[in-house]
Coordinates of C-alpha atoms in Angstrom, one line a residue:
Chain A
D1 CA 4.9 18.4 -26.3
T2 CA 3.0 16.2 -28.7
E3 CA 1.6 17.6 -32.0
V4 CA -1.7 15.8 -31.3
T5 CA -3.6 17.5 -28.5
Q6 CA -6.2 15.6 -26.5
T7 CA -8.6 17.1 -24.0
P8 CA -9.4 16.5 -21.2
K9 CA -6.4 14.7 -19.8
H10 CA -8.5 13.1 -17.0
L11 CA -12.2 12.4 -16.9
V12 CA -14.4 10.9 -14.2
M13 CA -18.0 10.3 -15.1
G14 CA -21.0 8.3 -13.9
M15 CA -22.6 5.6 -16.0
T16 CA -25.5 7.9 -16.9
N17 CA -23.4 10.9 -17.9
K18 CA -22.7 12.2 -21.4
K19 CA -19.3 13.5 -22.2
S20 CA -17.0 14.0 -25.1
L21 CA -13.3 13.5 -25.7
K22 CA -11.6 15.9 -28.1
C23 CA -8.5 15.4 -30.3
E24 CA -6.9 18.1 -32.5
Q25 CA -3.9 18.0 -34.9
H26 CA -2.5 20.7 -37.2
M27 CA 0.0 18.6 -39.2
G28 CA -2.2 18.3 -42.3
H29 CA -2.8 14.6 -41.6
R30 CA -5.9 13.1 -43.3
A31 CA -6.2 10.0 -41.2
M32 CA -7.2 10.0 -37.5
Y33 CA -7.6 7.2 -35.1
W34 CA -9.1 6.3 -31.7
Y35 CA -7.5 3.6 -29.5
K36 CA -8.4 2.2 -26.1
Q37 CA -5.7 1.0 -23.8
K38 CA -6.2 -0.9 -20.6
A39 CA -3.4 -1.0 -18.0
K40 CA -0.3 -3.1 -19.0
K41 CA -1.8 -3.9 -22.4
P42 CA -1.1 -2.6 -26.0
P43 CA -3.5 -0.1 -27.5
E44 CA -6.6 -1.5 -29.3
L45 CA -7.9 0.2 -32.4
M46 CA -11.5 1.5 -32.1
F47 CA -12.1 3.8 -35.1
V48 CA -10.3 5.1 -38.1
Y49 CA -11.3 8.2 -40.1
S50 CA -9.8 8.8 -43.5
Y51 CA -10.5 12.2 -45.2
E52 CA -13.1 12.9 -42.6
K53 CA -15.0 9.7 -43.4
L54 CA -15.4 6.7 -41.0
S55 CA -13.2 4.0 -42.6
I56 CA -13.0 1.4 -39.8
N57 CA -15.2 0.6 -36.8
E58 CA -13.7 -2.3 -34.9
S59 CA -17.1 -3.5 -33.6
V60 CA -17.2 -0.8 -30.9
P61 CA -20.3 -0.6 -28.8
S62 CA -22.7 2.2 -29.8
R63 CA -22.2 3.9 -26.4
F64 CA -19.0 5.2 -28.1
S65 CA -19.8 7.6 -31.0
P66 CA -17.0 9.1 -33.1
E67 CA -17.3 12.3 -35.0
C68 CA -14.8 14.1 -37.4
P69 CA -16.1 17.6 -37.9
N70 CA -13.1 18.6 -40.1
S71 CA -9.7 17.4 -41.1
S72 CA -8.1 18.7 -37.8
L73 CA -10.6 17.6 -35.2
L74 CA -11.8 14.2 -34.0
N75 CA -14.3 13.7 -31.2
L76 CA -15.4 10.7 -29.2
H77 CA -18.9 11.1 -27.7
L78 CA -19.5 8.9 -24.6
H79 CA -22.9 7.9 -23.3
A80 CA -24.0 5.3 -20.7
L81 CA -20.6 3.8 -20.3
Q82 CA -19.8 0.8 -18.2
P83 CA -17.1 0.4 -15.5
E84 CA -15.1 -1.8 -17.9
D85 CA -14.8 1.2 -20.2
S86 CA -12.4 2.8 -17.8
A87 CA -9.1 3.1 -19.7
L88 CA -6.6 5.4 -21.4
Y89 CA -8.1 6.7 -24.7
L90 CA -5.5 7.6 -27.3
C91 CA -6.0 9.6 -30.4
A92 CA -3.5 9.4 -33.3
S93 CA -3.1 10.9 -36.7
S94 CA -1.0 10.0 -39.8
H95 CA -0.4 11.5 -43.2
R96 CA -2.8 9.1 -44.8
Q97 CA -4.3 5.8 -43.7
T98 CA -2.2 3.7 -46.1
S99 CA 1.1 5.6 -46.0
N100 CA 4.4 4.4 -44.4
Q101 CA 4.5 7.5 -42.3
P102 CA 4.1 6.8 -38.6
Q103 CA 1.0 7.5 -36.5
H104 CA 1.5 10.3 -34.1
F105 CA -0.2 10.0 -30.8
G106 CA -1.6 12.4 -28.3
D107 CA -1.0 12.2 -24.5
G108 CA -4.3 10.4 -24.0
T109 CA -7.4 10.9 -21.8
R110 CA -7.5 8.8 -18.7
L111 CA -11.2 7.9 -18.3
S112 CA -12.7 6.5 -15.1
I113 CA -16.3 5.3 -14.9
L114 CA -17.9 5.3 -11.5
Chain B
A1 CA -2.9 -13.4 -39.9
Q2 CA -0.3 -10.8 -39.0
K3 CA 1.2 -10.9 -35.6
I4 CA 3.9 -9.2 -33.5
T5 CA 5.7 -11.0 -30.7
Q6 CA 7.7 -9.4 -27.9
T7 CA 9.0 -12.1 -25.7
Q8 CA 10.5 -9.9 -22.9
P9 CA 7.9 -8.7 -20.5
G10 CA 10.5 -6.7 -18.6
M11 CA 14.1 -5.9 -18.8
F12 CA 16.7 -4.1 -16.7
V13 CA 19.8 -2.3 -18.0
Q14 CA 22.5 -0.3 -16.3
E15 CA 22.7 3.4 -17.1
K16 CA 25.0 4.1 -20.0
E17 CA 24.9 0.6 -21.3
A18 CA 23.3 -0.6 -24.5
V19 CA 20.2 -2.8 -24.5
T20 CA 18.3 -4.8 -27.2
L21 CA 14.6 -5.2 -27.1
D22 CA 13.3 -8.2 -29.2
C23 CA 10.5 -8.2 -31.7
T24 CA 9.5 -10.8 -34.2
Y25 CA 6.7 -10.6 -36.6
D26 CA 4.7 -12.8 -38.8
T27 CA 3.2 -11.7 -42.1
S28 CA 2.6 -13.1 -45.6
D29 CA 2.7 -9.6 -47.1
Q30 CA 5.8 -8.5 -49.1
S31 CA 5.2 -4.9 -48.3
Y32 CA 5.0 -3.9 -44.7
G33 CA 6.3 -1.3 -42.2
L34 CA 7.6 -1.9 -38.7
F35 CA 7.5 0.8 -35.9
W36 CA 8.8 1.1 -32.4
Y37 CA 7.0 3.3 -29.9
K38 CA 7.9 4.3 -26.3
Q39 CA 5.3 4.8 -23.7
P40 CA 6.4 6.4 -20.4
S41 CA 4.2 6.0 -17.3
S42 CA 2.5 9.3 -18.1
G43 CA 0.8 7.6 -21.1
E44 CA 1.8 9.3 -24.3
M45 CA 3.0 7.1 -27.1
I46 CA 6.2 8.4 -28.6
F47 CA 7.3 7.3 -32.1
L48 CA 10.9 6.2 -32.1
I49 CA 11.9 4.6 -35.4
Y50 CA 10.5 3.1 -38.6
Q51 CA 11.8 0.3 -40.9
G52 CA 10.2 -0.5 -44.3
S53 CA 10.3 -4.1 -45.6
Y54 CA 12.1 -3.0 -48.7
D55 CA 14.7 -0.8 -46.9
E56 CA 18.1 -2.3 -47.4
Q57 CA 19.8 -0.4 -44.5
N58 CA 18.9 -0.7 -40.9
A59 CA 17.1 2.4 -39.6
T60 CA 18.8 4.7 -37.1
E61 CA 17.5 7.7 -35.1
G62 CA 20.0 9.1 -32.7
R63 CA 20.6 6.5 -29.9
Y64 CA 18.0 4.2 -31.4
S65 CA 18.8 1.7 -34.1
L66 CA 16.8 -1.1 -35.6
N67 CA 18.4 -4.5 -36.2
F68 CA 16.3 -5.7 -39.1
Q69 CA 16.7 -9.3 -40.1
K70 CA 14.1 -9.9 -42.8
A71 CA 14.8 -13.6 -43.3
R72 CA 14.3 -14.2 -39.6
K73 CA 11.4 -11.8 -39.4
S74 CA 12.9 -9.9 -36.6
A75 CA 13.1 -6.2 -35.9
N76 CA 15.0 -5.7 -32.7
L77 CA 15.4 -2.2 -31.2
V78 CA 18.8 -1.3 -29.9
I79 CA 19.2 1.6 -27.4
S80 CA 22.7 2.8 -27.0
A81 CA 24.0 4.6 -23.9
S82 CA 20.8 4.1 -21.8
Q83 CA 19.5 7.0 -19.8
L84 CA 17.2 7.1 -16.8
G85 CA 14.6 8.7 -19.0
D86 CA 14.5 5.6 -21.2
S87 CA 12.6 3.8 -18.5
A88 CA 9.3 3.1 -20.1
M89 CA 7.1 0.5 -21.9
Y90 CA 8.3 -0.2 -25.5
F91 CA 5.9 -1.4 -28.2
C92 CA 6.8 -3.0 -31.5
A93 CA 4.1 -2.5 -34.1
M94 CA 3.5 -3.5 -37.7
R95 CA 1.4 -1.8 -40.3
E96 CA -1.5 -4.1 -41.4
G97 CA -2.8 -5.1 -44.7
P98 CA -1.5 -6.0 -48.2
Q99 CA 0.2 -3.0 -49.8
G100 CA -0.8 -1.1 -46.7
S101 CA -4.4 -1.2 -47.7
Q102 CA -5.6 -0.9 -44.1
G103 CA -2.7 1.0 -42.7
N104 CA -3.6 0.2 -39.1
L105 CA -1.0 -0.8 -36.5
I106 CA -0.8 -4.2 -35.0
F107 CA 1.0 -4.0 -31.6
G108 CA 3.0 -6.4 -29.7
K109 CA 2.4 -6.9 -25.9
G110 CA 5.3 -4.6 -25.0
T111 CA 8.5 -4.7 -23.0
K112 CA 8.9 -2.7 -19.8
L113 CA 12.5 -1.4 -19.7
S114 CA 13.9 -0.2 -16.4
V115 CA 17.2 1.7 -16.4
K116 CA 19.2 1.4 -13.1
P117 CA 21.5 4.3 -12.0

């Protein structure tokens, strides 16, 4: 079992739907990350939150909206997604954004856009 | 620009044998961190081992060891006594930014390891 919990594990949605991905950690980490991973490719960084503030947005389309309500939670709100957004979405956390400590990943959410 | 290269798209190893997964990196920073992650087909990314650029000893974690050759800019992962459960994709990654100012990971393309019984 991972210490970073992501829900749901699978999500199928239409292009007009609104849904949210949730990520939770209780390791006291103050940096949290969203990655997108297509099949047979490495993860691609989307967003970084440091101390609950958005630190990095890797030019992600506005149909993806991150939110960090508190130090343990990270959400990714989805709206009007495209078929090419189908992927594995991974959440990760680390002690701090700039530390040498590793990022710990959740199991991911497999997202399919119809 | 920082870059990670994994030249082996796929590898096979016999159960109980050792295997080395290659990773080379390119950076002009003096301070950096190198990580190896395992990703089974189920999707989760599992942290295996870490090597800091100033660490004098090669990192080891159980059956995993890191062959760190700083002058050659290589950080190869060695898995001893392979098990069927080691079959997975393996990613080498580097922490980005001078003095870790960004802290984000740059990933290689990965190596798919298959362990044969």
